Structure formats: C-alpha cells, structure tokens
PDB file of C-alpha atoms in Angstrom:
ATOM      1  CA  MET A 430      65.645  76.108  57.030  1.00 44.00           C
ATOM      2  CA  ASN A 431      62.199  74.571  56.550  1.00 43.00           C
ATOM      3  CA  LYS A 432      61.902  70.989  57.728  1.00 41.00           C
ATOM      4  CA  SER A 433      58.183  70.615  57.109  1.00 39.00           C
ATOM      5  CA  TRP A 434      58.975  67.890  54.563  1.00 38.00           C
ATOM      6  CA  MET A 435      60.245  65.566  57.283  1.00 39.00           C
ATOM      7  CA  LYS A 436      57.992  62.786  58.529  1.00 40.00           C
ATOM      8  CA  PRO A 437      56.799  63.378  62.128  1.00 41.00           C
ATOM      9  CA  GLY A 438      58.778  60.474  63.557  1.00 44.00           C
ATOM     10  CA  ALA A 439      61.948  61.441  61.710  1.00 43.00           C
ATOM     11  CA  THR A 440      61.595  65.069  62.748  1.00 44.00           C
ATOM     12  CA  LEU A 441      61.058  64.105  66.369  1.00 43.00           C
ATOM     13  CA  PHE A 442      64.034  61.742  66.365  1.00 44.00           C
ATOM     14  CA  ALA A 443      66.405  64.236  64.709  1.00 43.00           C
ATOM     15  CA  GLY A 444      65.383  67.017  67.039  1.00 46.00           C
ATOM     16  CA  SER A 445      65.663  64.817  70.098  1.00 45.00           C
ATOM     17  CA  LEU A 446      69.205  63.743  69.249  1.00 44.00           C
ATOM     18  CA  VAL A 447      70.250  67.376  69.354  1.00 45.00           C
ATOM     19  CA  LEU A 448      69.037  67.453  72.950  1.00 44.00           C
ATOM     20  CA  VAL A 449      70.961  64.364  74.058  1.00 42.00           C
ATOM     21  CA  ALA A 450      73.839  66.567  75.221  1.00 46.00           C
ATOM     22  CA  CYS A 451      71.597  68.665  77.447  1.00 51.00           C
ATOM     23  CA  ALA A 452      68.585  68.656  79.716  1.00 50.00           C
ATOM     24  CA  THR A 453      66.347  71.516  80.784  1.00 51.00           C
ATOM     25  CA  ASP A 454      65.503  73.279  84.013  1.00 51.00           C
ATOM     26  CA  GLU A 455      61.960  74.219  85.046  1.00 48.00           C
ATOM     27  CA  TYR A 456      61.894  77.034  82.474  1.00 54.00           C
ATOM     28  CA  GLY A 457      63.192  74.954  79.587  1.00 53.00           C
ATOM     29  CA  ASN A 458      66.723  76.364  79.723  1.00 56.00           C
ATOM     30  CA  ARG A 459      69.406  73.876  78.741  1.00 54.00           C
ATOM     31  CA  ARG A 460      71.936  72.359  81.144  1.00 53.00           C
ATOM     32  CA  PRO A 461      74.585  69.646  80.467  1.00 52.00           C
ATOM     33  CA  LEU A 462      73.820  65.959  81.010  1.00 51.00           C
ATOM     34  CA  THR A 463      76.146  63.616  82.815  1.00 50.00           C
ATOM     35  CA  GLU A 464      77.531  60.650  80.837  1.00 51.00           C
ATOM     36  CA  THR A 465      75.060  58.310  82.512  1.00 48.00           C
ATOM     37  CA  GLN A 466      72.128  60.624  81.800  1.00 47.00           C
ATOM     38  CA  ALA A 467      73.184  61.056  78.179  1.00 49.00           C
ATOM     39  CA  GLY A 468      73.360  57.298  77.643  1.00 50.00           C
ATOM     40  CA  ALA A 469      69.945  56.833  79.164  1.00 49.00           C
ATOM     41  CA  ALA A 470      68.573  59.672  77.068  1.00 47.00           C
ATOM     42  CA  ILE A 471      69.738  58.094  73.820  1.00 47.00           C
ATOM     43  CA  GLY A 472      67.846  54.911  74.631  1.00 51.00           C
ATOM     44  CA  ALA A 473      64.759  56.785  75.740  1.00 48.00           C
ATOM     45  CA  ILE A 474      64.741  59.046  72.693  1.00 48.00           C
ATOM     46  CA  THR A 475      65.164  56.131  70.298  1.00 47.00           C
ATOM     47  CA  GLY A 476      62.243  54.312  71.851  1.00 50.00           C
ATOM     48  CA  ALA A 477      60.155  57.473  71.943  1.00 46.00           C
ATOM     49  CA  ALA A 478      60.787  58.197  68.264  1.00 45.00           C
ATOM     50  CA  VAL A 479      59.663  54.707  67.263  1.00 46.00           C
ATOM     51  CA  GLY A 480      56.540  55.072  69.375  1.00 48.00           C
ATOM     52  CA  ALA A 481      55.799  58.467  67.861  1.00 44.00           C
ATOM     53  CA  ALA A 482      55.603  56.907  64.441  1.00 43.00           C
ATOM     54  CA  VAL A 483      52.693  54.682  65.479  1.00 46.00           C
ATOM     55  CA  ALA A 484      50.777  56.634  68.105  1.00 52.00           C
ATOM     56  CA  ASP A 485      50.074  60.291  68.813  1.00 63.00           C
ATOM     57  CA  LYS A 486      50.160  59.619  72.551  1.00 67.00           C
ATOM     58  CA  SER A 487      53.689  58.321  72.259  1.00 71.00           C
ATOM     59  CA  ALA A 488      54.679  61.438  70.320  1.00 71.00           C
ATOM     60  CA  LYS A 489      53.347  63.658  73.089  1.00 74.00           C
ATOM     61  CA  GLY A 490      55.200  61.593  75.657  1.00 78.00           C
ATOM     62  CA  ALA A 491      58.413  61.958  73.680  1.00 81.00           C
ATOM     63  CA  VAL A 492      58.074  65.733  73.576  1.00 85.00           C
ATOM     64  CA  ILE A 493      57.437  65.877  77.311  1.00 85.00           C
ATOM     65  CA  GLY A 494      60.538  63.808  77.900  1.00 82.00           C
ATOM     66  CA  ALA A 495      62.633  65.947  75.580  1.00 81.00           C
ATOM     67  CA  VAL A 496      61.724  69.193  77.357  1.00 84.00           C
ATOM     68  CA  GLY A 497      62.406  67.746  80.786  1.00 82.00           C
ATOM     69  CA  GLY A 498      58.844  66.993  81.857  1.00 86.00           C
ATOM     70  CA  GLY A 499      55.545  68.819  81.668  1.00 89.00           C
ATOM     71  CA  LEU A 500      54.083  71.577  83.804  1.00 94.00           C
ATOM     72  CA  ALA A 501      51.564  70.855  86.553  1.00 92.00           C
ATOM     73  CA  GLY A 502      49.136  72.662  88.820  1.00 90.00           C
ATOM     74  CA  GLY A 503      49.555  76.334  89.608  1.00 90.00           C
ATOM     75  CA  LEU A 504      52.917  76.473  87.855  1.00 94.00           C
ATOM     76  CA  ILE A 505      51.177  76.398  84.456  1.00 97.00           C
ATOM     77  CA  GLY A 506      49.472  79.769  84.804  1.00 96.00           C
ATOM     78  CA  HIS A 507      52.546  81.414  86.327  1.00 96.00           C
ATOM     79  CA  TYR A 508      54.813  80.026  83.580  1.00 97.00           C
ATOM     80  CA  MET A 509      52.571  81.288  80.776  1.00 98.00           C
ATOM     81  CA  GLU A 510      52.058  84.678  82.432  1.00 98.00           C
ATOM     82  CA  GLN A 511      55.801  85.201  82.768  1.00 98.00           C
ATOM     83  CA  GLN A 512      56.188  84.265  79.122  1.00 98.00           C
ATOM     84  CA  ARG A 513      53.503  86.750  78.090  1.00 98.00           C
ATOM     85  CA  ARG A 514      55.276  89.518  79.996  1.00 98.00           C
ATOM     86  CA  ASP A 515      58.566  88.702  78.293  1.00 98.00           C
ATOM     87  CA  PHE A 516      56.928  88.826  74.869  1.00 98.00           C
ATOM     88  CA  GLU A 517      55.285  92.163  75.658  1.00 98.00           C
ATOM     89  CA  LYS A 518      58.530  93.645  76.930  1.00 98.00           C
ATOM     90  CA  LEU A 519      60.686  92.542  73.990  1.00 97.00           C
ATOM     91  CA  LEU A 520      58.048  93.218  71.336  1.00 98.00           C
ATOM     92  CA  ALA A 521      56.869  96.552  72.748  1.00 98.00           C
ATOM     93  CA  PRO A 522      57.854  98.556  69.605  1.00 96.00           C
ATOM     94  CA  GLU A 523      56.084  96.091  67.293  1.00 96.00           C
ATOM     95  CA  ILE A 524      53.001  96.003  69.513  1.00 96.00           C
ATOM     96  CA  ALA A 525      52.863  99.813  69.580  1.00 96.00           C
ATOM     97  CA  ALA A 526      53.133  99.877  65.776  1.00 93.00           C
ATOM     98  CA  GLY A 527      50.232  97.428  65.475  1.00 91.00           C
ATOM     99  CA  VAL A 528      52.191  94.735  63.647  1.00 92.00           C
ATOM    100  CA  ILE A 529      52.286  92.234  66.537  1.00 96.00           C
ATOM    101  CA  ARG A 530      49.498  91.102  68.861  1.00 96.00           C
ATOM    102  CA  VAL A 531      50.156  89.344  72.156  1.00 98.00           C
ATOM    103  CA  LYS A 532      47.197  88.209  74.195  1.00 96.00           C
ATOM    104  CA  PRO A 533      46.242  85.427  76.615  1.00 97.00           C
ATOM    105  CA  LEU A 534      43.784  82.768  75.452  1.00 97.00           C
ATOM    106  CA  PRO A 535      41.601  80.334  77.425  1.00 97.00           C
ATOM    107  CA  ASP A 536      43.185  77.225  78.966  1.00 96.00           C
ATOM    108  CA  ASP A 537      46.480  78.993  79.740  1.00 97.00           C
ATOM    109  CA  ARG A 538      47.324  79.386  76.048  1.00 98.00           C
ATOM    110  CA  LEU A 539      48.980  82.445  74.525  1.00 98.00           C
ATOM    111  CA  LEU A 540      48.631  84.089  71.120  1.00 98.00           C
ATOM    112  CA  VAL A 541      51.448  85.883  69.304  1.00 98.00           C
ATOM    113  CA  GLY A 542      50.030  87.201  66.039  1.00 97.00           C
ATOM    114  CA  MET A 543      51.714  89.070  63.201  1.00 95.00           C
ATOM    115  CA  THR A 544      50.331  90.870  60.156  1.00 90.00           C
ATOM    116  CA  SER A 545      51.355  89.184  56.923  1.00 83.00           C
ATOM    117  CA  GLU A 546      51.904  92.506  55.164  1.00 78.00           C
ATOM    118  CA  THR A 547      54.685  93.272  57.638  1.00 87.00           C
ATOM    119  CA  THR A 548      56.113  89.755  57.507  1.00 92.00           C
ATOM    120  CA  PHE A 549      55.790  89.059  53.766  1.00 91.00           C
ATOM    121  CA  GLU A 550      55.648  90.863  50.445  1.00 86.00           C
ATOM    122  CA  ILE A 551      52.271  90.794  48.709  1.00 83.00           C
ATOM    123  CA  ASP A 552      51.398  87.282  47.493  1.00 88.00           C
ATOM    124  CA  SER A 553      54.787  85.979  48.693  1.00 91.00           C
ATOM    125  CA  ASP A 554      55.863  83.379  51.237  1.00 94.00           C
ATOM    126  CA  ARG A 555      59.371  84.831  51.655  1.00 94.00           C
ATOM    127  CA  ILE A 556      59.885  86.514  55.029  1.00 95.00           C
ATOM    128  CA  LYS A 557      61.001  90.128  54.673  1.00 94.00           C
ATOM    129  CA  PRO A 558      64.597  90.646  55.870  1.00 95.00           C
ATOM    130  CA  GLY A 559      63.400  93.583  57.943  1.00 93.00           C
ATOM    131  CA  PHE A 560      61.189  91.246  59.983  1.00 95.00           C
ATOM    132  CA  HIS A 561      64.022  88.896  60.945  1.00 96.00           C
ATOM    133  CA  SER A 562      64.838  90.880  64.077  1.00 96.00           C
ATOM    134  CA  THR A 563      61.254  90.494  65.285  1.00 97.00           C
ATOM    135  CA  LEU A 564      61.298  86.758  64.657  1.00 97.00           C
ATOM    136  CA  ASP A 565      64.634  86.605  66.486  1.00 97.00           C
ATOM    137  CA  LYS A 566      62.943  88.114  69.543  1.00 98.00           C
ATOM    138  CA  ILE A 567      60.081  85.638  69.297  1.00 98.00           C
ATOM    139  CA  SER A 568      62.511  82.736  68.926  1.00 98.00           C
ATOM    140  CA  GLY A 569      64.458  83.884  71.976  1.00 98.00           C
ATOM    141  CA  VAL A 570      61.389  83.828  74.215  1.00 98.00           C
ATOM    142  CA  VAL A 571      60.185  80.537  72.723  1.00 98.00           C
ATOM    143  CA  ASN A 572      63.554  78.935  73.492  1.00 97.00           C
ATOM    144  CA  LYS A 573      63.605  80.366  77.014  1.00 97.00           C
ATOM    145  CA  TYR A 574      60.206  78.851  77.796  1.00 97.00           C
ATOM    146  CA  GLY A 575      60.760  75.394  76.387  1.00 96.00           C
ATOM    147  CA  LYS A 576      57.804  73.659  78.033  1.00 96.00           C
ATOM    148  CA  THR A 577      55.359  74.697  75.330  1.00 97.00           C
ATOM    149  CA  ARG A 578      54.268  73.581  71.894  1.00 97.00           C
ATOM    150  CA  LEU A 579      53.452  75.992  69.090  1.00 98.00           C
ATOM    151  CA  THR A 580      50.813  75.867  66.374  1.00 98.00           C
ATOM    152  CA  ILE A 581      51.701  78.282  63.566  1.00 98.00           C
ATOM    153  CA  ALA A 582      48.626  79.173  61.495  1.00 98.00           C
ATOM    154  CA  GLY A 583      48.549  81.113  58.223  1.00 96.00           C
ATOM    155  CA  HIS A 584      45.463  83.136  57.242  1.00 96.00           C
ATOM    156  CA  THR A 585      44.499  85.222  54.193  1.00 93.00           C
ATOM    157  CA  ASP A 586      41.729  87.584  53.173  1.00 91.00           C
ATOM    158  CA  SER A 587      39.115  86.552  50.600  1.00 92.00           C
ATOM    159  CA  THR A 588      40.811  88.215  47.624  1.00 91.00           C
ATOM    160  CA  GLY A 589      41.673  85.636  44.939  1.00 91.00           C
ATOM    161  CA  SER A 590      40.632  82.006  44.663  1.00 95.00           C
ATOM    162  CA  ALA A 591      40.121  79.833  47.714  1.00 96.00           C
ATOM    163  CA  ALA A 592      42.673  77.319  46.410  1.00 97.00           C
ATOM    164  CA  HIS A 593      45.340  79.992  45.941  1.00 96.00           C
ATOM    165  CA  ASN A 594      44.695  81.458  49.375  1.00 95.00           C
ATOM    166  CA  GLN A 595      44.873  78.024  51.000  1.00 97.00           C
ATOM    167  CA  GLY A 596      48.261  77.278  49.462  1.00 97.00           C
ATOM    168  CA  LEU A 597      49.631  80.715  50.307  1.00 95.00           C
ATOM    169  CA  SER A 598      48.523  80.430  53.944  1.00 96.00           C
ATOM    170  CA  GLU A 599      50.208  77.029  54.256  1.00 97.00           C
ATOM    171  CA  ARG A 600      53.484  78.244  52.752  1.00 97.00           C
ATOM    172  CA  ARG A 601      53.587  81.288  55.001  1.00 96.00           C
ATOM    173  CA  ALA A 602      52.984  79.206  58.123  1.00 97.00           C
ATOM    174  CA  GLN A 603      55.747  76.841  57.006  1.00 97.00           C
ATOM    175  CA  ALA A 604      58.096  79.777  56.397  1.00 97.00           C
ATOM    176  CA  VAL A 605      57.655  80.989  59.974  1.00 97.00           C
ATOM    177  CA  GLU A 606      58.058  77.418  61.240  1.00 98.00           C
ATOM    178  CA  GLY A 607      61.259  77.118  59.213  1.00 97.00           C
ATOM    179  CA  TYR A 608      62.636  80.335  60.710  1.00 97.00           C
ATOM    180  CA  LEU A 609      61.986  79.104  64.246  1.00 98.00           C
ATOM    181  CA  LEU A 610      63.702  75.821  63.387  1.00 97.00           C
ATOM    182  CA  SER A 611      66.720  77.752  62.131  1.00 97.00           C
ATOM    183  CA  GLU A 612      66.830  79.455  65.547  1.00 97.00           C
ATOM    184  CA  SER A 613      67.125  76.073  67.301  1.00 96.00           C
ATOM    185  CA  VAL A 614      63.526  75.681  68.430  1.00 97.00           C
ATOM    186  CA  TYR A 615      62.992  71.964  69.061  1.00 95.00           C
ATOM    187  CA  PRO A 616      61.135  70.484  66.024  1.00 96.00           C
ATOM    188  CA  GLY A 617      58.817  68.342  68.133  1.00 95.00           C
ATOM    189  CA  ARG A 618      57.280  71.510  69.593  1.00 97.00           C
ATOM    190  CA  LEU A 619      56.231  72.945  66.224  1.00 98.00           C
ATOM    191  CA  SER A 620      53.367  72.387  63.810  1.00 98.00           C
ATOM    192  CA  ALA A 621      52.297  74.538  60.852  1.00 98.00           C
ATOM    193  CA  ILE A 622      48.860  74.763  59.260  1.00 98.00           C
ATOM    194  CA  GLY A 623      47.135  76.995  56.729  1.00 97.00           C
ATOM    195  CA  TYR A 624      43.499  78.054  56.973  1.00 96.00           C
ATOM    196  CA  GLY A 625      43.324  80.150  53.817  1.00 95.00           C
ATOM    197  CA  GLU A 626      40.385  82.549  53.967  1.00 94.00           C
ATOM    198  CA  ASP A 627      38.253  80.351  56.260  1.00 95.00           C
ATOM    199  CA  GLN A 628      38.950  82.012  59.628  1.00 93.00           C
ATOM    200  CA  PRO A 629      38.728  85.812  59.253  1.00 93.00           C
ATOM    201  CA  ILE A 630      38.821  87.912  62.406  1.00 92.00           C
ATOM    202  CA  THR A 631      36.746  90.646  60.753  1.00 92.00           C
ATOM    203  CA  SER A 632      34.861  91.235  57.506  1.00 90.00           C
ATOM    204  CA  ASN A 633      36.660  91.463  54.168  1.00 90.00           C
ATOM    205  CA  GLU A 634      34.683  94.516  53.049  1.00 90.00           C
ATOM    206  CA  THR A 635      37.414  97.160  53.415  1.00 91.00           C
ATOM    207  CA  GLU A 636      41.165  97.258  52.827  1.00 87.00           C
ATOM    208  CA  GLU A 637      41.735  97.741  56.554  1.00 87.00           C
ATOM    209  CA  SER A 638      39.685  94.650  57.413  1.00 89.00           C
ATOM    210  CA  ARG A 639      41.426  92.610  54.724  1.00 89.00           C
ATOM    211  CA  ARG A 640      44.779  93.739  56.123  1.00 87.00           C
ATOM    212  CA  ARG A 641      43.799  92.419  59.559  1.00 88.00           C
ATOM    213  CA  ASN A 642      42.722  89.083  58.117  1.00 90.00           C
ATOM    214  CA  ARG A 643      46.069  88.586  56.357  1.00 92.00           C
ATOM    215  CA  ARG A 644      48.100  87.255  59.266  1.00 94.00           C
ATOM    216  CA  VAL A 645      50.169  84.461  60.800  1.00 96.00           C
ATOM    217  CA  ASP A 646      49.176  83.498  64.330  1.00 97.00           C
ATOM    218  CA  ILE A 647      51.307  81.481  66.743  1.00 98.00           C
ATOM    219  CA  THR A 648      49.300  79.764  69.455  1.00 98.00           C
ATOM    220  CA  ILE A 649      51.543  78.761  72.360  1.00 98.00           C
ATOM    221  CA  ILE A 650      50.243  75.845  74.417  1.00 98.00           C
ATOM    222  CA  PRO A 651      51.741  74.676  77.717  1.00 97.00           C
ATOM    223  CA  ILE A 652      53.050  71.114  77.808  1.00 95.00           C
ATOM    224  CA  THR A 653      51.509  69.585  80.904  1.00 93.00           C
ATOM    225  CA  THR A 654      51.986  66.335  82.759  1.00 87.00           C
ATOM    226  CA  GLU A 655      48.426  65.370  81.810  1.00 77.00           C
ATOM    227  CA  GLN A 656      49.452  65.150  78.149  1.00 66.00           C
ATOM    228  CA  SER A 657      51.734  62.154  78.712  1.00 51.00           C
TER     229      SER A 657
END
C-alpha cells in the first residue's frame, strides 16, 4: 500500500484519525483514550491537519501531538540507543550477511540501510517476497519507538542514464515507504526521496562498489520538543 500520492495535509489527517482511538506512552506504544480525550483529540487533529496544509511548522506540531509529545533532554540519546540495540538484535542475521547496516549518526539519528540487490530484482521497484520478513522486523521496531520520523532514501550506482537512475531510486524509496505504511506506521512520520546516482558511498569502478551504492537507507530522526 503506497500512499505517496496523497497530499501532505490529507496524509497527515488520515493517519491522525487512525490514532484518535489511542494515545502513546513514552516509547510510542499505543494505549486507549478515554471518551473525553478522544473528543479532544478529534478537534486537535482536525485543526492540526488544516495548519499542516499551510505551514511546515504546523505539520511538525501535528506529528508531535499525534505521537504523544516529543522527546527532551537526556531521554533522546537513551531512546535512540535502545532502538539501535533492538534493531541490532532483531536484524542480527541480516547484519551478519552484510545485507543490512545499522549505525548511529550525529545528532542522535540512526541509520538502517539495506542493499537494493537484496530488496529488489535488478532494475525493479518491486520488493522481493523473501525480504518481507526483514521489513516486518524493521516495521516492528519502528512502531515500538513511535517518537521518531523516518526519511527513506533510494540510491543507485552510475550504470545507465541519470534520469533513469533518478526515477528508479524514487520508486524504490516509495516502495519501502508503502510497505511501512501497510504495517501501520503513522504516515506523518514518513517521507521518501530518491537521490539517483548523486550520493555514492564508494566509487562505481567495480561491481562490488556498485553493489554497495545500490541501496535504500532509512534515516531515523528523534521527534523532540524543540521541533514544535
């Protein structure tokens, strides 16, 4: 289910309505709302969705509200470190096989990267059925730690035209975004972008280096109170 065609405000509103029946604890896990809280949430979400259509700041505020508030202070680093450990534990076989990379980034961000040759057939944007179980693991951790937003970036090697590679990278990023949406990841947390061949992590001179450049990277960014 790929909802990348939805306008940002519509996507935010639809995703937020799903959350009206629940709130989240400090780790983003869902808990039921009372009747009073649910009524208040409907009004808040409606207003937030309208604001998101006219201002990026409002959109960020709506996401913070939907996930039950942002992280602050020392909790940010602890939250992201626990998330990294969960990814490493669940994805240990994939990490050992070299098809998944998990590493911390500056500013308390986290990278979960996957090789496109494992995720997709050559020159295809259809996710291989055999990779669904890995994406299920990723989705599970992403849903557990709900106070984050995710940028899904597609990358290619330099083989073929730049225009073709750009389109392929965008479609692959959108395919991964669509899979996470199908696993109930809140739409307001997700964005997909393609970089084509413009951001290689190594040269494109050998098949091994080209293999490393063909990838989809998920950058996981903590949602903090300062973003409201």
